[in-house]
Amino acid sequence: MATGKINVSVENIFPLIKKFLYSDHEIFLRELISNATDATLKLKHLASIGDAKVDYKDPRIEVIVDKEAKQIRIIDEGVGMTQDEVKKYINEVAFSGAEEFLDKYKDAAKDAGIIGHFGLGFYSAFMVAEKVEILTKSYKDEPGAHWSCDGSPKFTLKAIDRDTRGTEIVLHIAEDSLEFLEEAKIGDLLRKYNKFMPIPIKFGTKTETLPKPEGAKEEDPAPTQEVDNIINNPNPAWTKKPTDLEIEDYKGFYRELYPMQFEEPLFNIHLNVDYPFNLTGILYFPRMTNDLSAQKDRIQLYQNQVFVTDNVEGIVPEFLTMLRGVIDSPDIPLNVSRSYLQADGAVKKISSYITRKVADKLTSLFKENREDFEAKWNDIKIVIEYGMLSEEKFFEKADKFTLYPSVDGSYYTFEELTEKIKDNQTDKDEKMVILYASNKEEQHSYIEAAKTKGYEVLLLDSPIVSHLMQKLETSKEKISFARVDADHLDNLIKKEDTQISKLSDEEKEKLKTTLEEVIQDKGYTVQLEAMDSAASPFIITEPEFMRRMKEMQQTGGGGGMFGMGGMPEMYNLIVNTNHELVGEILNTKTAKKRERLISQSLDLARLSKGLLKGEALTNFIKRSYDMVK
Ligand code: ADP
Ligand code: MG
């Protein structure tokens, strides 16, 4: 028997391991199962090239929780280790690895990100165990070995009799980590970190129901049997070739990833690249809601089928963190901080590859089945709009398939849209004015008015669309967006109908003064317009610029530009000088009646714009009843 001291300069490194990686204690299990998996795959490789004369069969890894003995045991059927190998790999190499790790990250230990994932390997066992034993037998013809260490830098190592090839790690769980002796807890951890590891992992047994034998009675219970409970799927969909998978397989894998999710994904993107970096994965477009933050952190990052994290920030472009699915890459450096990750060249390439792949997939979906693409548009638009705003490369591609739905349910690409409106919707500066509504119900009367004039009205209702409009206005020539109830509309109206006002200049002057006297509210700017006599007498519009700035402040971006926020409410009151009612206002003899006509008309206009609320609405209704009785 050999005893010795682990070659280490830090007197007692184990308490340090515990302290620095406090929040990540649970990763010990993933590390030990990764080692067991590596050892098994190594044996598979050696057997396949004829270097190991062994019966490989179907090796497994078994995890046993023994609450009474306060032990967790992890048993594999892999290559095992000889005494010399234990000395070398556990005492020397592994430990110097741990030492180096701590040295490097002592100061950065608070950077909670990815630090703590990988790097400590075998020694992470001491995060939960007060004593660790290794019982192992190499596939080579050599005696077994027993290593034991109680958390001080001292260990013992001796030869033992052992027939079964492979390694058994015995963890004597420390008093402050007894929660890991709960089967449910270990089951959860196995499902979290090891769900798709390539070697089957057995954890306990489960009861399986068998078919009833021939001639069994209705009331006879079905026979059952105890079978091994395998916790993982060693061959997840992303490790297969896209050509070997049907749409149903992709849907099935989605359910495997998100068992609590009942909605089906809209479509998937299979990622598969091996040069200049390695990356596989499947991304899904789920049905999106308008709550952007709720959809994050659903993409899982794996490294060779070992779960690493579900926070892929920095690896996947921000706008794609709303997607779901899996990315597996051995080329993503994991034991580094987030800021380092974002600056890493390989990671940047990965990020732009994913962006391109998503754009290409969307392009082909659009081209292959436009009808289906249109049907899904509402559910995916927010990701696309977000992408267009944040990634220039994506903008260039997406510009060709981004859809602009009309209030009547037609879908146009930008090119189709401008082709359609170019003759009919230009303002006095020869700018094309793209009219849109954000809410069909609230802006109903404005939409109708615009449609009567033959204008095309879009329905743009996503929360970040105002940012996108801003972007389009700056990157395209001579276009501007105007909501149907915005002031830009006035330009269009003026150009469209060259109506002559029925009122003389003198009458106009008088009308304006009267209106301004009655309407004390400084938020309204009175504007007289000669319009078709069938158009409304009073119309309220809101400056497009002001309203959009307000919206943009609410959804971030553009924010802060105008300091304190809290911009004043400002409206234009357009008064149609050719309307009969306006003539009546002008000609009414009594001041009282004139005042009533004006207030009532203004309230109707406000009602139409959804601005009439509270006391003003109550008074309006009361006044209206008085008038009809
Ligand atoms: P890493 O896995 O990154 O090499 P670890 O600290 O996890 O670092 O493990 C150190 C070494 O110990 C491994 O490289 C391997 O040689 C050996 N080892 C650990 N666990 C096993 C095992 N279950 N079977 C065989 N060898 C193992
Ligand atoms: Mg390891």
Short mmCIF file of C-alpha atoms in Angstrom, two decimals, residues 111-355:
data_model
loop_
_atom_site.label_atom_id
_atom_site.label_comp_id
_atom_site.label_asym_id
_atom_site.label_seq_id
_atom_site.Cartn_x
_atom_site.Cartn_y
_atom_site.Cartn_z
CA ASP A 111 -18.50 36.33 -12.35
CA ALA A 112 -21.35 33.92 -12.08
CA GLY A 113 -21.65 33.26 -15.82
CA ILE A 114 -20.08 30.19 -17.25
CA ILE A 115 -17.18 30.08 -14.80
CA GLY A 116 -17.41 26.94 -12.78
CA HIS A 117 -18.51 24.81 -15.67
CA PHE A 118 -15.80 22.34 -16.45
CA GLY A 119 -12.21 22.66 -15.47
CA LEU A 120 -12.38 21.09 -12.04
CA GLY A 121 -13.38 17.66 -13.23
CA PHE A 122 -12.91 14.83 -10.81
CA TYR A 123 -12.15 17.06 -7.85
CA SER A 124 -15.57 18.66 -7.95
CA ALA A 125 -16.58 15.50 -6.03
CA PHE A 126 -15.24 17.25 -2.93
CA MET A 127 -17.88 19.91 -3.22
CA VAL A 128 -20.33 17.43 -1.72
CA ALA A 129 -18.21 14.60 -0.29
CA GLU A 130 -16.03 14.47 2.81
CA LYS A 131 -14.32 11.35 1.50
CA VAL A 132 -14.00 9.92 -2.00
CA GLU A 133 -12.97 6.42 -3.03
CA ILE A 134 -12.07 5.08 -6.44
CA LEU A 135 -12.36 1.34 -7.08
CA THR A 136 -11.11 0.56 -10.54
CA LYS A 137 -9.88 -2.21 -12.83
CA SER A 138 -8.26 -1.50 -16.15
CA TYR A 139 -9.15 -3.37 -19.35
CA LYS A 140 -5.44 -4.25 -19.38
CA ASP A 141 -4.35 -7.37 -17.58
CA GLU A 142 -3.36 -5.71 -14.32
CA PRO A 143 -4.72 -5.82 -10.76
CA GLY A 144 -7.40 -3.42 -9.61
CA ALA A 145 -6.68 -0.29 -7.62
CA HIS A 146 -8.25 1.41 -4.63
CA TRP A 147 -7.70 5.12 -4.02
CA SER A 148 -9.10 6.96 -1.07
CA CYS A 149 -8.89 10.56 0.04
CA ASP A 150 -10.64 12.29 2.92
CA GLY A 151 -10.46 15.86 1.78
CA SER A 152 -7.05 16.66 3.14
CA PRO A 153 -4.26 16.57 0.58
CA LYS A 154 -3.37 13.05 1.84
CA PHE A 155 -4.48 9.96 -0.04
CA THR A 156 -3.97 6.19 0.07
CA LEU A 157 -3.56 3.95 -2.96
CA LYS A 158 -3.36 0.15 -2.94
CA ALA A 159 -3.90 -2.86 -5.16
CA ILE A 160 -7.15 -4.78 -4.76
CA ASP A 161 -8.80 -7.86 -6.11
CA ARG A 162 -11.41 -6.78 -8.61
CA ASP A 163 -12.80 -8.68 -11.56
CA THR A 164 -15.21 -6.26 -13.16
CA ARG A 165 -13.66 -3.91 -15.66
CA GLY A 166 -14.37 -0.26 -15.17
CA THR A 167 -14.50 2.31 -12.40
CA GLU A 168 -16.65 2.86 -9.36
CA ILE A 169 -16.54 6.22 -7.64
CA VAL A 170 -17.85 6.22 -4.06
CA LEU A 171 -18.80 9.57 -2.57
CA HIS A 172 -19.23 9.77 1.21
CA ILE A 173 -21.57 12.69 1.33
CA ALA A 174 -20.65 15.49 3.76
CA GLU A 175 -23.05 16.63 6.48
CA ASP A 176 -23.73 19.94 4.75
CA SER A 177 -24.68 18.24 1.48
CA LEU A 178 -27.15 15.62 2.65
CA GLU A 179 -29.78 16.96 0.24
CA PHE A 180 -27.93 15.06 -2.49
CA LEU A 181 -28.96 11.80 -0.86
CA GLU A 182 -32.55 12.40 -1.96
CA GLU A 183 -33.36 10.21 -4.93
CA ALA A 184 -35.65 12.85 -6.38
CA LYS A 185 -32.86 15.41 -6.30
CA ILE A 186 -30.38 13.15 -8.06
CA GLY A 187 -33.06 12.15 -10.57
CA ASP A 188 -33.65 15.84 -11.35
CA LEU A 189 -29.94 16.50 -11.78
CA LEU A 190 -29.52 13.53 -14.08
CA ARG A 191 -32.40 14.71 -16.21
CA LYS A 192 -31.00 18.23 -16.27
CA TYR A 193 -27.37 17.54 -17.15
CA ASN A 194 -27.33 14.08 -18.62
CA LYS A 195 -30.58 13.77 -20.56
CA PHE A 196 -28.80 13.33 -23.89
CA MET A 197 -25.47 11.83 -22.93
CA PRO A 198 -24.25 9.16 -25.32
CA ILE A 199 -24.06 6.21 -22.89
CA PRO A 200 -27.25 4.86 -21.25
CA ILE A 201 -27.47 5.85 -17.58
CA LYS A 202 -29.29 3.54 -15.22
CA PHE A 203 -30.87 5.04 -12.14
CA GLY A 204 -32.97 2.56 -10.12
CA THR A 205 -35.74 0.53 -11.64
CA LYS A 206 -39.25 1.20 -12.79
CA THR A 207 -42.40 -0.85 -13.15
CA GLU A 208 -43.46 -1.69 -16.66
CA THR A 209 -46.91 -2.93 -17.60
CA LEU A 210 -47.00 -6.00 -19.86
CA PRO A 211 -49.81 -7.03 -22.20
CA LYS A 212 -52.42 -9.28 -20.62
CA PRO A 213 -52.03 -12.98 -21.45
CA GLU A 214 -54.45 -14.67 -23.86
CA GLY A 215 -57.82 -15.35 -22.25
CA ALA A 216 -57.35 -13.04 -19.27
CA LYS A 217 -60.52 -11.67 -17.70
CA GLU A 218 -61.53 -8.04 -17.90
CA GLU A 219 -60.99 -7.52 -14.15
CA ASP A 220 -57.62 -9.26 -14.01
CA PRO A 221 -54.85 -6.74 -13.47
CA ALA A 222 -52.26 -6.51 -16.24
CA PRO A 223 -48.99 -8.20 -15.30
CA THR A 224 -46.01 -5.97 -14.55
CA GLN A 225 -42.26 -6.34 -14.36
CA GLU A 226 -39.40 -4.37 -12.88
CA VAL A 227 -37.02 -3.01 -15.51
CA ASP A 228 -33.94 -0.85 -15.40
CA ASN A 229 -34.77 2.82 -15.41
CA ILE A 230 -32.70 4.47 -18.14
CA ILE A 231 -32.72 8.18 -17.60
CA ASN A 232 -31.32 9.47 -20.90
CA ASN A 233 -31.74 9.31 -24.65
CA PRO A 234 -28.25 8.52 -25.96
CA ASN A 235 -29.14 9.36 -29.57
CA PRO A 236 -30.91 12.73 -29.60
CA ALA A 237 -32.18 14.09 -32.90
CA TRP A 238 -29.49 16.73 -33.33
CA THR A 239 -26.77 14.07 -33.54
CA LYS A 240 -28.48 12.54 -36.57
CA LYS A 241 -28.30 13.59 -40.19
CA PRO A 242 -31.07 15.93 -41.35
CA THR A 243 -31.81 13.55 -44.22
CA ASP A 244 -32.62 10.80 -41.72
CA LEU A 245 -35.25 12.86 -39.94
CA GLU A 246 -38.89 13.51 -40.75
CA ILE A 247 -40.89 16.49 -39.58
CA GLU A 248 -42.48 14.22 -36.95
CA ASP A 249 -39.04 13.40 -35.54
CA TYR A 250 -38.34 17.08 -35.08
CA LYS A 251 -41.66 17.60 -33.35
CA GLY A 252 -41.01 14.57 -31.16
CA PHE A 253 -37.64 15.95 -30.14
CA TYR A 254 -39.26 19.27 -29.28
CA ARG A 255 -41.59 17.47 -26.89
CA GLU A 256 -38.62 15.67 -25.40
CA LEU A 257 -36.89 19.00 -24.76
CA TYR A 258 -39.96 20.77 -23.42
CA PRO A 259 -42.30 18.17 -21.96
CA MET A 260 -44.47 20.86 -20.38
CA GLN A 261 -44.96 22.72 -23.63
CA PHE A 262 -48.15 21.75 -25.41
CA GLU A 263 -47.92 23.96 -28.43
CA GLU A 264 -46.07 22.68 -31.42
CA PRO A 265 -43.16 24.63 -32.87
CA LEU A 266 -43.79 26.49 -36.12
CA PHE A 267 -40.68 25.17 -37.84
CA ASN A 268 -37.16 24.05 -37.12
CA ILE A 269 -33.66 24.77 -38.34
CA HIS A 270 -31.12 21.97 -38.26
CA LEU A 271 -27.62 23.32 -37.72
CA ASN A 272 -24.73 21.23 -38.93
CA VAL A 273 -21.25 22.52 -39.59
CA ASP A 274 -17.80 21.03 -39.11
CA TYR A 275 -15.58 23.66 -40.64
CA PRO A 276 -14.09 26.07 -39.54
CA PHE A 277 -15.68 25.08 -36.25
CA ASN A 278 -17.81 22.24 -35.00
CA LEU A 279 -21.43 22.87 -34.29
CA THR A 280 -24.62 20.87 -34.45
CA GLY A 281 -28.05 21.62 -33.14
CA ILE A 282 -31.70 22.17 -33.84
CA LEU A 283 -33.42 25.49 -33.34
CA TYR A 284 -37.18 25.88 -33.22
CA PHE A 285 -39.38 28.88 -33.85
CA PRO A 286 -42.07 28.77 -31.19
CA ARG A 287 -45.25 30.80 -31.35
CA MET A 288 -44.20 34.18 -29.95
CA THR A 289 -46.07 36.39 -27.58
CA ASN A 290 -45.45 40.09 -27.24
CA ASP A 291 -43.70 39.61 -23.93
CA LEU A 292 -40.12 39.60 -25.11
CA SER A 293 -38.39 38.79 -21.86
CA ALA A 294 -40.58 35.79 -21.04
CA GLN A 295 -39.29 33.84 -23.97
CA LYS A 296 -35.61 33.96 -23.20
CA ASP A 297 -33.29 31.25 -21.93
CA ARG A 298 -34.89 28.38 -23.73
CA ILE A 299 -31.96 27.36 -25.91
CA GLN A 300 -29.80 24.75 -24.27
CA LEU A 301 -26.08 24.64 -24.84
CA TYR A 302 -24.36 21.27 -24.86
CA GLN A 303 -20.79 20.18 -25.27
CA ASN A 304 -20.62 16.71 -26.80
CA GLN A 305 -24.08 15.93 -25.46
CA VAL A 306 -23.29 17.18 -21.96
CA PHE A 307 -25.59 19.96 -20.84
CA VAL A 308 -23.69 23.14 -20.04
CA THR A 309 -26.18 25.97 -19.66
CA ASP A 310 -29.45 27.38 -20.85
CA ASN A 311 -28.08 30.88 -20.96
CA VAL A 312 -26.62 31.26 -24.45
CA GLU A 313 -26.20 35.02 -24.27
CA GLY A 314 -23.05 35.97 -26.15
CA ILE A 315 -23.03 32.84 -28.27
CA VAL A 316 -26.33 33.22 -30.06
CA PRO A 317 -27.23 36.71 -31.35
CA GLU A 318 -29.57 38.40 -28.94
CA PHE A 319 -32.60 38.36 -31.23
CA LEU A 320 -32.38 34.60 -31.59
CA THR A 321 -32.41 33.95 -27.87
CA MET A 322 -36.19 33.96 -28.28
CA LEU A 323 -35.97 30.70 -30.16
CA ARG A 324 -35.78 27.28 -28.55
CA GLY A 325 -33.74 24.19 -29.09
CA VAL A 326 -30.24 22.87 -28.68
CA ILE A 327 -26.75 23.90 -29.72
CA ASP A 328 -23.88 21.47 -29.28
CA SER A 329 -20.33 22.57 -29.87
CA PRO A 330 -16.99 21.45 -28.48
CA ASP A 331 -15.50 24.69 -29.84
CA ILE A 332 -17.16 27.08 -27.43
CA PRO A 333 -14.73 27.93 -24.64
CA LEU A 334 -16.66 27.40 -21.45
CA ASN A 335 -14.52 28.18 -18.45
CA VAL A 336 -14.20 31.83 -19.36
CA SER A 337 -16.17 34.92 -18.54
CA ARG A 338 -19.00 36.28 -20.66
CA SER A 339 -17.09 39.32 -21.80
CA TYR A 340 -14.23 37.17 -22.97
CA LEU A 341 -16.67 34.93 -24.76
CA GLN A 342 -18.19 37.82 -26.68
CA ALA A 343 -14.78 38.91 -27.92
CA ASP A 344 -13.68 35.43 -28.91
CA GLY A 345 -13.19 35.01 -32.66
CA ALA A 346 -14.56 31.47 -32.86
CA VAL A 347 -17.66 32.47 -30.95
CA LYS A 348 -18.25 35.42 -33.27
CA LYS A 349 -18.10 33.09 -36.25
CA ILE A 350 -20.57 30.76 -34.61
CA SER A 351 -22.91 33.63 -33.95
CA SER A 352 -22.84 34.88 -37.53
CA TYR A 353 -23.21 31.35 -38.87
CA ILE A 354 -26.38 30.88 -36.85
CA THR A 355 -27.74 34.23 -38.03
#
